[in-house]
Short mmCIF file of C-alpha atoms and ligand atoms in Angstrom, two decimals:
data_model
loop_
_atom_site.label_atom_id
_atom_site.label_comp_id
_atom_site.label_asym_id
_atom_site.label_seq_id
_atom_site.Cartn_x
_atom_site.Cartn_y
_atom_site.Cartn_z
CA MET A 1 -22.23 -18.36 43.74
CA SER A 2 -19.64 -16.53 41.69
CA LEU A 3 -18.96 -17.98 38.28
CA ASN A 4 -15.57 -18.59 36.75
CA ALA A 5 -14.59 -16.67 33.61
CA GLU A 6 -15.27 -19.56 31.22
CA SER A 7 -18.80 -20.21 32.45
CA THR A 8 -19.56 -16.51 32.40
CA ALA A 9 -18.25 -16.20 28.83
CA PHE A 10 -20.28 -19.08 27.40
CA ARG A 11 -23.44 -18.22 29.39
CA SER A 12 -23.32 -14.63 28.19
CA ALA A 13 -22.71 -15.71 24.59
CA LEU A 14 -25.73 -18.03 24.72
CA GLU A 15 -27.88 -15.31 26.22
CA VAL A 16 -27.00 -12.99 23.32
CA ILE A 17 -27.66 -15.72 20.73
CA ARG A 18 -30.92 -16.76 22.42
CA ALA A 19 -32.32 -13.28 21.99
CA VAL A 20 -32.08 -13.70 18.18
CA GLU A 21 -32.62 -17.39 17.45
CA PRO A 22 -33.25 -19.42 20.60
CA ARG A 23 -33.20 -22.72 18.72
CA VAL A 24 -29.53 -22.18 17.86
CA ALA A 25 -28.68 -21.39 21.48
CA ASP A 26 -30.53 -24.55 22.50
CA ALA A 27 -28.66 -26.63 19.93
CA ILE A 28 -25.31 -25.31 21.20
CA GLY A 29 -26.27 -26.24 24.75
CA ALA A 30 -27.56 -29.64 23.61
CA GLU A 31 -24.30 -30.31 21.77
CA LEU A 32 -22.30 -29.81 24.97
CA ALA A 33 -24.65 -32.10 26.86
CA ASP A 34 -24.40 -34.79 24.15
CA GLN A 35 -20.61 -34.57 23.97
CA ARG A 36 -20.40 -34.81 27.74
CA GLU A 37 -22.40 -38.04 27.73
CA SER A 38 -20.80 -39.87 24.85
CA LEU A 39 -17.78 -42.10 24.99
CA LYS A 40 -16.12 -40.52 21.98
CA LEU A 41 -13.66 -42.84 20.29
CA ILE A 42 -13.67 -41.17 16.88
CA ALA A 43 -9.97 -41.08 16.03
CA SER A 44 -10.17 -37.76 14.17
CA GLU A 45 -12.04 -35.80 16.85
CA ASN A 46 -10.95 -34.02 19.98
CA TYR A 47 -11.99 -31.27 22.41
CA ALA A 48 -10.39 -27.86 21.90
CA SER A 49 -9.70 -25.71 24.95
CA PRO A 50 -12.20 -23.02 26.07
CA ALA A 51 -9.60 -20.38 25.10
CA THR A 52 -9.37 -21.81 21.57
CA LEU A 53 -13.17 -21.99 21.25
CA LEU A 54 -13.71 -18.46 22.53
CA THR A 55 -11.10 -17.05 20.16
CA MET A 56 -13.33 -18.00 17.22
CA GLY A 57 -16.38 -16.00 18.26
CA ASN A 58 -15.55 -12.38 17.46
CA TRP A 59 -15.10 -9.60 14.90
CA PHE A 60 -12.01 -11.12 13.31
CA SER A 61 -14.66 -13.05 11.40
CA ASP A 62 -15.72 -9.78 9.75
CA LYS A 63 -12.38 -9.12 8.09
CA TYR A 64 -11.23 -9.92 4.56
CA ALA A 65 -7.50 -10.63 4.43
CA GLU A 66 -6.54 -12.12 1.05
CA GLY A 67 -2.80 -12.13 0.58
CA THR A 68 -0.13 -12.78 3.19
CA VAL A 69 1.17 -11.00 6.28
CA GLY A 70 2.25 -7.49 5.26
CA ARG A 71 1.07 -8.02 1.62
CA ARG A 72 -2.72 -7.89 1.64
CA PHE A 73 -5.22 -7.12 -1.11
CA TYR A 74 -7.39 -5.37 1.50
CA ALA A 75 -6.66 -2.40 3.73
CA GLY A 76 -6.77 -2.48 7.51
CA CYS A 77 -5.29 -5.94 8.09
CA GLN A 78 -2.80 -4.96 10.79
CA ASN A 79 -4.47 -7.03 13.51
CA VAL A 80 -5.00 -9.99 11.23
CA ASP A 81 -1.28 -9.72 10.42
CA THR A 82 -0.55 -9.95 14.14
CA VAL A 83 -2.50 -13.16 14.69
CA GLU A 84 -1.51 -14.82 11.42
CA ALA A 85 2.19 -14.10 12.12
CA LEU A 86 1.79 -15.44 15.66
CA ALA A 87 0.16 -18.65 14.47
CA ALA A 88 2.90 -19.17 11.86
CA GLU A 89 5.62 -18.41 14.43
CA HIS A 90 4.22 -20.91 16.93
CA ALA A 91 3.87 -23.53 14.19
CA LYS A 92 7.46 -23.06 13.03
CA GLU A 93 8.82 -23.27 16.58
CA LEU A 94 6.65 -26.22 17.51
CA PHE A 95 7.46 -28.33 14.46
CA GLY A 96 10.93 -27.01 13.64
CA ALA A 97 9.79 -25.91 10.17
CA SER A 98 11.28 -22.99 8.26
CA HIS A 99 7.93 -21.89 6.77
CA ALA A 100 4.32 -22.26 7.95
CA TYR A 101 1.17 -21.27 6.05
CA VAL A 102 -1.78 -21.16 8.42
CA GLN A 103 -4.61 -20.06 6.09
CA PRO A 104 -6.04 -23.39 4.89
CA HIS A 105 -9.61 -23.87 6.12
CA SER A 106 -9.26 -27.62 6.49
CA GLY A 107 -6.95 -30.55 5.82
CA ILE A 108 -8.31 -31.07 2.33
CA ASP A 109 -7.62 -27.43 1.51
CA ALA A 110 -4.09 -27.72 2.89
CA ASN A 111 -3.49 -30.65 0.53
CA LEU A 112 -4.77 -28.66 -2.44
CA VAL A 113 -2.38 -25.84 -1.57
CA ALA A 114 0.48 -28.36 -1.40
CA PHE A 115 -0.45 -30.02 -4.72
CA TRP A 116 -0.60 -26.70 -6.50
CA ALA A 117 2.70 -25.57 -4.95
CA ILE A 118 4.44 -28.76 -6.06
CA LEU A 119 3.01 -28.57 -9.59
CA ALA A 120 3.87 -24.90 -9.92
CA ASP A 121 7.39 -25.56 -8.68
CA ARG A 122 8.07 -28.69 -10.69
CA VAL A 123 6.14 -28.63 -13.93
CA GLU A 124 8.06 -26.82 -16.68
CA SER A 125 5.25 -25.19 -18.58
CA PRO A 126 5.14 -21.64 -19.94
CA ALA A 127 1.38 -21.54 -19.28
CA LEU A 128 1.90 -22.65 -15.70
CA LYS A 129 4.61 -20.05 -15.17
CA LYS A 130 2.20 -17.38 -16.38
CA ALA A 131 -0.52 -18.68 -14.07
CA GLN A 132 1.78 -18.74 -11.09
CA VAL A 133 2.97 -15.18 -11.57
CA ARG A 134 -0.66 -14.08 -11.47
CA GLN A 135 -0.94 -13.47 -15.21
CA VAL A 136 -3.84 -15.87 -15.31
CA ASN A 137 -5.82 -13.46 -17.46
CA ASP A 138 -3.15 -13.59 -20.18
CA LEU A 139 -3.58 -17.32 -20.69
CA THR A 140 -4.91 -18.17 -24.13
CA GLU A 141 -7.24 -21.03 -24.89
CA ALA A 142 -4.26 -22.99 -26.23
CA ASP A 143 -2.36 -22.28 -22.98
CA TRP A 144 -5.22 -23.72 -20.98
CA PHE A 145 -5.34 -26.85 -23.09
CA ALA A 146 -1.58 -27.32 -22.81
CA LEU A 147 -1.75 -26.74 -19.07
CA ARG A 148 -4.56 -29.20 -18.56
CA ARG A 149 -2.72 -31.82 -20.55
CA GLU A 150 0.52 -31.33 -18.64
CA LEU A 151 -1.04 -31.21 -15.19
CA GLY A 152 -3.36 -34.11 -15.92
CA ASN A 153 -0.39 -36.27 -16.81
CA GLN A 154 1.34 -35.85 -13.50
CA ARG A 155 1.63 -38.88 -11.26
CA MET A 156 1.05 -39.40 -7.58
CA LEU A 157 1.93 -42.43 -5.49
CA GLY A 158 0.07 -42.64 -2.18
CA MET A 159 -1.19 -45.14 0.36
CA SER A 160 -4.21 -47.16 -0.75
CA LEU A 161 -7.54 -46.35 0.84
CA ASP A 162 -8.07 -49.80 2.32
CA ALA A 163 -4.60 -49.69 3.90
CA GLY A 164 -5.55 -46.43 5.63
CA GLY A 165 -4.75 -43.75 3.04
CA HIS A 166 -6.91 -40.67 2.52
CA LEU A 167 -9.26 -39.72 -0.33
CA THR A 168 -7.20 -36.61 -1.05
CA HIS A 169 -4.14 -38.72 -1.91
CA GLY A 170 -5.32 -39.24 -5.47
CA PHE A 171 -8.65 -41.06 -5.17
CA ARG A 172 -11.55 -40.40 -7.47
CA PRO A 173 -14.14 -38.95 -5.08
CA ASN A 174 -11.64 -36.11 -4.53
CA ILE A 175 -10.28 -33.64 -7.12
CA SER A 176 -6.79 -35.09 -6.55
CA GLY A 177 -7.97 -38.27 -8.28
CA LYS A 178 -8.91 -36.22 -11.33
CA MET A 179 -5.79 -34.00 -11.22
CA PHE A 180 -3.35 -36.90 -10.94
CA ASP A 181 -2.68 -40.22 -12.51
CA GLN A 182 -2.58 -42.16 -9.25
CA ARG A 183 -1.16 -45.44 -8.12
CA SER A 184 -1.16 -46.64 -4.55
CA TYR A 185 0.95 -48.75 -2.26
CA GLY A 186 -0.72 -51.08 0.21
CA THR A 187 0.47 -52.99 3.23
CA ASP A 188 1.92 -56.46 3.59
CA PRO A 189 -1.06 -58.87 3.73
CA ALA A 190 0.65 -60.99 6.39
CA THR A 191 1.69 -58.24 8.81
CA GLY A 192 -0.52 -55.31 7.82
CA LEU A 193 2.61 -53.12 7.84
CA ILE A 194 4.00 -50.89 5.09
CA ASP A 195 6.54 -52.87 3.10
CA TYR A 196 9.13 -50.23 2.16
CA ASP A 197 10.76 -52.45 -0.46
CA ARG A 198 7.44 -52.67 -2.26
CA VAL A 199 6.93 -48.92 -2.02
CA ALA A 200 10.41 -48.49 -3.55
CA GLN A 201 9.54 -50.92 -6.33
CA ALA A 202 6.27 -49.12 -7.06
CA ALA A 203 8.14 -45.80 -7.17
CA ARG A 204 10.71 -47.21 -9.62
CA ASP A 205 7.96 -48.62 -11.86
CA PHE A 206 5.64 -45.62 -11.75
CA LYS A 207 8.06 -42.65 -11.44
CA PRO A 208 5.64 -40.34 -9.58
CA LEU A 209 6.04 -36.58 -9.39
CA ILE A 210 4.72 -36.75 -5.81
CA LEU A 211 5.18 -39.49 -3.22
CA VAL A 212 2.62 -39.06 -0.44
CA ALA A 213 2.84 -40.56 3.03
CA GLY A 214 0.26 -40.14 5.76
CA TYR A 215 -2.96 -41.87 6.64
CA SER A 216 -6.31 -41.79 8.38
CA ALA A 217 -6.49 -45.40 9.51
CA TYR A 218 -3.01 -46.94 9.73
CA PRO A 219 -2.27 -47.79 13.37
CA ARG A 220 1.52 -47.69 13.10
CA LYS A 221 4.45 -45.30 12.80
CA VAL A 222 5.83 -44.56 9.34
CA ASN A 223 9.57 -44.31 8.72
CA PHE A 224 9.77 -41.00 6.88
CA ARG A 225 13.56 -41.21 6.43
CA ILE A 226 13.13 -44.31 4.29
CA MET A 227 10.20 -42.78 2.40
CA ARG A 228 12.34 -39.72 1.60
CA GLU A 229 15.11 -41.96 0.29
CA ILE A 230 12.58 -43.65 -1.96
CA ALA A 231 11.30 -40.28 -3.22
CA ASP A 232 14.87 -39.10 -3.85
CA SER A 233 15.74 -42.28 -5.74
CA VAL A 234 13.12 -41.42 -8.39
CA GLY A 235 13.28 -37.61 -8.18
CA ALA A 236 9.81 -37.29 -6.60
CA THR A 237 8.68 -34.57 -4.23
CA PHE A 238 7.98 -36.13 -0.83
CA MET A 239 4.80 -34.89 0.84
CA VAL A 240 3.54 -35.99 4.24
CA ASP A 241 -0.06 -35.46 5.31
CA MET A 242 0.13 -35.63 9.11
CA ALA A 243 -3.53 -34.63 9.62
CA HIS A 244 -4.14 -37.45 12.08
CA PHE A 245 -0.91 -37.56 14.04
CA ALA A 246 0.23 -33.90 14.13
CA GLY A 247 -0.34 -33.90 17.91
CA LEU A 248 2.08 -36.80 18.31
CA VAL A 249 4.70 -34.91 16.29
CA ALA A 250 4.05 -31.72 18.28
CA GLY A 251 4.30 -33.66 21.55
CA LYS A 252 7.59 -35.29 20.48
CA VAL A 253 6.24 -38.83 20.61
CA PHE A 254 7.25 -39.19 16.95
CA THR A 255 10.90 -38.12 16.66
CA GLY A 256 13.88 -38.96 14.45
CA ASP A 257 12.88 -41.11 11.47
CA PHE A 258 9.22 -40.86 12.55
CA ASP A 259 9.04 -37.05 12.59
CA PRO A 260 7.97 -36.05 9.06
CA VAL A 261 9.11 -32.43 9.21
CA PRO A 262 12.89 -32.91 8.74
CA HIS A 263 12.36 -35.52 6.02
CA ALA A 264 9.53 -34.20 3.81
CA HIS A 265 9.69 -31.44 1.21
CA ILE A 266 6.24 -30.38 2.33
CA VAL A 267 3.96 -31.33 5.23
CA THR A 268 0.23 -30.74 5.49
CA THR A 269 -2.04 -31.16 8.48
CA THR A 270 -5.36 -30.43 10.07
CA THR A 271 -5.32 -28.48 13.32
CA HIS A 272 -8.38 -30.05 14.97
CA LYS A 273 -7.48 -33.74 15.32
CA SER A 274 -4.75 -34.89 17.72
CA LEU A 275 -3.35 -31.33 17.69
CA ARG A 276 -6.49 -30.21 19.62
CA GLY A 277 -6.92 -26.83 17.90
CA PRO A 278 -9.76 -25.19 15.96
CA ARG A 279 -11.11 -26.84 12.77
CA GLY A 280 -8.56 -25.93 10.12
CA GLY A 281 -5.46 -26.82 8.16
CA MET A 282 -1.85 -25.82 7.79
CA VAL A 283 1.12 -26.34 5.46
CA LEU A 284 4.78 -26.53 6.55
CA CYS A 285 7.66 -26.45 4.09
CA GLY A 286 11.20 -25.31 3.42
CA PRO A 287 12.19 -22.10 1.63
CA GLU A 288 12.03 -23.73 -1.84
CA LEU A 289 8.26 -24.12 -1.84
CA ALA A 290 7.36 -21.22 0.48
CA ASP A 291 6.45 -18.71 -2.25
CA GLN A 292 4.16 -21.12 -4.04
CA VAL A 293 2.52 -22.23 -0.79
CA ASP A 294 1.80 -18.61 0.11
CA ARG A 295 -0.21 -18.31 -3.11
CA GLY A 296 -2.76 -20.75 -1.64
CA CYS A 297 -5.32 -17.94 -1.39
CA PRO A 298 -6.69 -17.05 -3.92
CA MET A 299 -5.17 -19.83 -6.08
CA VAL A 300 -7.14 -22.65 -4.46
CA LEU A 301 -8.55 -21.22 -1.21
CA GLY A 302 -11.27 -18.74 -0.42
CA GLY A 303 -10.48 -15.76 1.80
CA PRO A 304 -8.64 -16.62 5.03
CA LEU A 305 -10.62 -17.01 8.25
CA PRO A 306 -8.88 -14.57 10.63
CA HIS A 307 -10.88 -15.73 13.66
CA VAL A 308 -9.72 -19.31 13.02
CA MET A 309 -6.11 -18.23 12.43
CA ALA A 310 -6.28 -16.45 15.79
CA ALA A 311 -7.57 -19.65 17.38
CA LYS A 312 -4.75 -21.60 15.71
CA ALA A 313 -2.28 -19.21 17.38
CA VAL A 314 -3.88 -19.92 20.77
CA ALA A 315 -3.98 -23.70 20.28
CA LEU A 316 -0.40 -23.81 18.98
CA ALA A 317 0.74 -21.78 21.99
CA GLU A 318 -0.94 -24.44 24.15
CA ALA A 319 0.78 -27.21 22.20
CA ARG A 320 4.17 -25.61 22.92
CA ARG A 321 3.65 -25.96 26.68
CA PRO A 322 5.39 -28.90 28.38
CA ASP A 323 2.09 -30.50 29.43
CA PHE A 324 1.20 -31.07 25.78
CA ALA A 325 4.09 -33.53 25.42
CA ASP A 326 2.67 -35.36 28.42
CA TYR A 327 -0.78 -35.33 26.76
CA ALA A 328 0.64 -36.73 23.50
CA GLN A 329 2.38 -39.56 25.33
CA ARG A 330 -0.83 -40.40 27.22
CA ILE A 331 -2.73 -40.60 23.91
CA VAL A 332 -0.38 -43.38 22.77
CA ASP A 333 -0.29 -45.10 26.18
CA ASN A 334 -4.09 -45.15 26.13
CA ALA A 335 -4.29 -46.50 22.56
CA GLN A 336 -1.89 -49.28 23.51
CA ALA A 337 -3.86 -50.10 26.65
CA LEU A 338 -7.07 -50.20 24.62
CA ALA A 339 -5.42 -52.46 22.03
CA GLU A 340 -4.10 -54.80 24.72
CA GLY A 341 -7.51 -54.91 26.42
CA LEU A 342 -9.18 -55.87 23.15
CA LEU A 343 -6.53 -58.44 22.19
CA ARG A 344 -6.87 -60.07 25.61
CA ARG A 345 -10.60 -60.44 24.96
CA GLY A 346 -9.99 -62.05 21.57
CA THR A 347 -10.64 -59.12 19.21
CA THR A 348 -8.70 -59.12 15.92
CA LEU A 349 -6.71 -55.94 15.37
CA VAL A 350 -5.18 -54.90 12.05
CA THR A 351 -1.36 -55.13 12.50
CA GLY A 352 -1.99 -56.71 15.92
CA GLY A 353 -1.71 -53.45 17.86
CA THR A 354 -0.80 -49.78 17.60
CA ASP A 355 2.11 -47.31 17.83
CA ASN A 356 -0.05 -44.23 17.56
CA HIS A 357 -3.44 -42.85 18.62
CA LEU A 358 -5.65 -45.30 16.75
CA VAL A 359 -6.69 -48.93 16.77
CA LEU A 360 -8.35 -50.68 13.83
CA LEU A 361 -10.63 -53.59 14.78
CA ASP A 362 -11.45 -56.27 12.26
CA VAL A 363 -14.99 -57.14 13.41
CA SER A 364 -15.51 -60.02 10.98
CA GLY A 365 -14.39 -62.28 13.83
CA TYR A 366 -17.61 -61.26 15.62
CA GLY A 367 -19.58 -62.17 12.47
CA LEU A 368 -20.43 -58.48 11.87
CA THR A 369 -19.84 -55.84 9.22
CA GLY A 370 -18.33 -52.51 10.23
CA ARG A 371 -21.71 -50.90 9.72
CA GLN A 372 -23.51 -53.29 12.06
CA ALA A 373 -20.77 -52.91 14.69
CA GLU A 374 -20.78 -49.11 14.42
CA GLN A 375 -24.54 -48.90 14.94
CA ALA A 376 -24.64 -51.43 17.78
CA LEU A 377 -21.87 -49.52 19.57
CA LEU A 378 -23.70 -46.25 19.00
CA ASP A 379 -26.89 -47.73 20.53
CA SER A 380 -24.72 -48.51 23.55
CA GLY A 381 -23.37 -44.97 23.95
CA ILE A 382 -20.01 -45.64 22.29
CA VAL A 383 -19.22 -43.39 19.33
CA THR A 384 -16.85 -44.88 16.73
CA ASN A 385 -16.76 -45.07 12.96
CA ARG A 386 -16.70 -47.96 10.56
CA ASN A 387 -13.63 -48.20 8.35
CA ALA A 388 -12.33 -50.51 5.66
CA VAL A 389 -9.62 -52.99 6.62
CA PRO A 390 -6.93 -54.09 4.12
CA GLN A 391 -8.48 -56.23 1.34
CA ASP A 392 -11.91 -55.57 2.81
CA ARG A 393 -14.49 -58.08 1.55
CA ASN A 394 -17.40 -55.82 2.46
CA GLY A 395 -16.28 -52.79 0.44
CA ALA A 396 -15.95 -49.16 1.51
CA TRP A 397 -19.62 -48.67 2.51
CA TYR A 398 -20.33 -51.61 4.83
CA THR A 399 -16.67 -52.42 5.64
CA SER A 400 -15.32 -55.02 8.07
CA GLY A 401 -13.62 -52.63 10.45
CA ILE A 402 -14.15 -50.22 13.31
CA ARG A 403 -11.64 -47.42 13.80
CA ILE A 404 -11.19 -46.09 17.31
CA GLY A 405 -8.85 -43.45 18.66
CA THR A 406 -7.86 -41.98 22.00
CA PRO A 407 -7.14 -38.22 21.53
CA ALA A 408 -10.59 -37.13 22.74
CA LEU A 409 -10.89 -39.42 25.77
CA THR A 410 -7.31 -38.56 26.74
CA SER A 411 -8.26 -34.85 26.66
CA ARG A 412 -10.98 -35.68 29.21
CA GLY A 413 -8.36 -37.28 31.44
CA LEU A 414 -9.18 -40.97 31.04
CA GLY A 415 -6.15 -43.22 31.54
CA THR A 416 -5.05 -46.78 30.90
CA ALA A 417 -7.31 -48.33 33.58
CA GLU A 418 -10.34 -46.71 31.93
CA MET A 419 -9.15 -48.02 28.55
CA ASP A 420 -9.41 -51.54 29.87
CA VAL A 421 -13.00 -50.85 30.94
CA THR A 422 -13.65 -49.36 27.49
CA ALA A 423 -12.26 -52.51 25.84
CA GLU A 424 -14.63 -54.59 27.97
CA LEU A 425 -17.64 -52.45 26.95
CA ILE A 426 -16.75 -52.68 23.25
CA HIS A 427 -16.18 -56.42 23.41
CA THR A 428 -19.44 -56.98 25.27
CA VAL A 429 -21.48 -55.07 22.68
CA LEU A 430 -19.81 -56.76 19.70
CA SER A 431 -20.08 -60.24 21.15
CA GLN A 432 -23.78 -59.73 22.02
CA THR A 433 -24.68 -58.38 18.57
CA THR A 434 -25.76 -60.71 15.78
CA PRO A 435 -26.32 -59.95 12.08
CA GLY A 436 -29.90 -59.28 11.04
CA ALA A 437 -31.80 -60.50 7.97
CA ASN A 438 -33.55 -58.72 5.13
CA ALA A 439 -37.32 -59.05 4.67
CA ASP A 440 -36.74 -61.92 2.22
CA GLY A 441 -34.62 -63.80 4.74
CA THR A 442 -31.23 -63.14 3.14
CA PRO A 443 -28.45 -61.93 5.46
CA SER A 444 -28.21 -58.14 5.77
CA LYS A 445 -24.95 -56.20 5.94
CA ALA A 446 -26.68 -53.34 7.74
CA LYS A 447 -29.31 -54.85 10.05
CA TYR A 448 -28.32 -56.30 13.37
CA VAL A 449 -29.88 -57.61 16.54
CA LEU A 450 -28.83 -56.33 19.94
CA ASP A 451 -30.97 -56.78 23.04
CA PRO A 452 -31.96 -53.22 24.07
CA ALA A 453 -31.38 -54.21 27.71
CA VAL A 454 -27.72 -54.91 26.88
CA ALA A 455 -27.39 -51.62 25.00
CA ASP A 456 -28.93 -49.76 27.95
CA LYS A 457 -26.70 -51.47 30.44
CA ILE A 458 -23.54 -50.66 28.45
CA SER A 459 -24.71 -47.07 27.93
CA LYS A 460 -25.12 -46.70 31.66
CA GLN A 461 -21.65 -48.16 32.28
CA ALA A 462 -20.16 -45.77 29.70
CA THR A 463 -21.86 -42.83 31.44
CA ASP A 464 -20.57 -44.01 34.81
CA LEU A 465 -17.06 -44.30 33.39
CA LEU A 466 -17.22 -40.74 32.03
CA ALA A 467 -18.71 -39.30 35.23
CA GLY A 468 -15.27 -39.30 36.84
CA PHE A 469 -13.84 -37.27 33.94
CA PRO A 470 -16.13 -34.34 33.24
CA LEU A 471 -15.81 -32.65 29.85
CA TYR A 472 -15.08 -28.90 30.10
CA PRO A 473 -15.20 -29.12 33.91
CA THR A 474 -14.95 -25.35 34.32
CA ILE A 475 -18.07 -24.72 32.26
CA THR A 476 -21.61 -24.83 33.64
CA LEU A 477 -24.33 -23.44 31.43
CA GLY A 478 -26.79 -23.31 34.34
C1 PLP B 501 -8.89 -35.73 8.16
C2 PLP B 501 -7.90 -35.81 7.07
C3 PLP B 501 -7.89 -34.87 6.03
C4 PLP B 501 -9.01 -33.89 5.81
O1 PLP B 501 -9.19 -32.95 6.75
P1 PLP B 501 -10.47 -31.97 6.69
O2 PLP B 501 -10.14 -30.95 7.70
O3 PLP B 501 -11.64 -32.80 7.01
O4 PLP B 501 -10.52 -31.41 5.30
C5 PLP B 501 -6.87 -34.93 5.10
N1 PLP B 501 -5.92 -35.87 5.17
C6 PLP B 501 -5.92 -36.82 6.13
C7 PLP B 501 -4.83 -37.84 6.16
C8 PLP B 501 -6.91 -36.82 7.11
O5 PLP B 501 -6.93 -37.77 8.04
#
């Protein structure tokens, strides 16, 4: 039997790896097998194309390329220049942005680049000006103190964590929470939706330097036109972190007021979530912030990863093809079908539904914590993650929610009919699971009871469902 190019490529790669450390080759093979068998509903994960994956495994990884295209601190970067320029070009065309910086290694890094760029652009400090023109070594002790005081006093207004915001939007476990004096806006307790009047009020009261929009667990569209008006009314810089929904922007599901790029001063994203590229990040902005953004490395980033920038160029080229728009629309159709299937079975959903790729279940109606639900689903072959719901009574560790998303299953080809089956599987597991007790008889927020026969049966049904939609169908590892 003659093998297709993709199978040949991955088989040969594994053969080469196996000769050095067979356990790594085995783990790579096992990872494919596991991913093929699991019903992956993690809203932030996806499956990159074989072309994108293969682009990361080569000698571009050997190259240092600090600096920017055509202005490197290392010699011999002509081929890195080619791929970095291509990735930026595709990003600009795809998102209609005037500038794209494709070096960030992840979404968190992209946010750090953006924060620094905004501070460097906005904060009137002689010490900061010295630092930003690369005279960092000339800064005196007094300069550093002054700089720390000025930067530490800057304010950020972002979405609260329990409403779906992200740690990097000024929360303490992330450096942004130490860099900024942060206040957050939540959602309306009755509807679960962003109340723009309250965001405007918070902005007037707090006068932030940066207004951040974007989320990891908010199942609705955000009106970025209104958010920009709010930012403008208080002189704030408007930043959008589209890490989760970049694929829906790329695929033109979010347009007009819901497309962040024309409305924000600066947009950050990951490339590996709904955008379906390699693990990485990216910053888009207008000409005003471009120079500061390009200082990302070495200001806050380590050396660029040329092999990943090359893979970003490949993935972004894929996202510019017409079938990506179709993919993006199917992600949302699937999320809505999943939401409807759950609602019909009596599940409580935060905001009562979804406009995007994710659905947030409030599992307290099943008498469970998010942690119990997450583990019971995992036992049944369904991979999700627990997540806080607004005003969560179980806190950020146990939570009362389960977040599910459709980018990955949509990449496999599952459609709305399969989403209804998925809703049935989820509902069956949650309704058959009961909370467990601690050794002393008190109720546990972690332990749960689920008949293993039920878990096995659901696992088998999940596998059957996936059998019709093979993952990486062109690849057989033999
Ligand atoms: C996932 C996410 C990030 C972080 O991305 P990493 O690549 O994991 O660093 C940042 N912001 C938001 C809104 C996210 O959802």
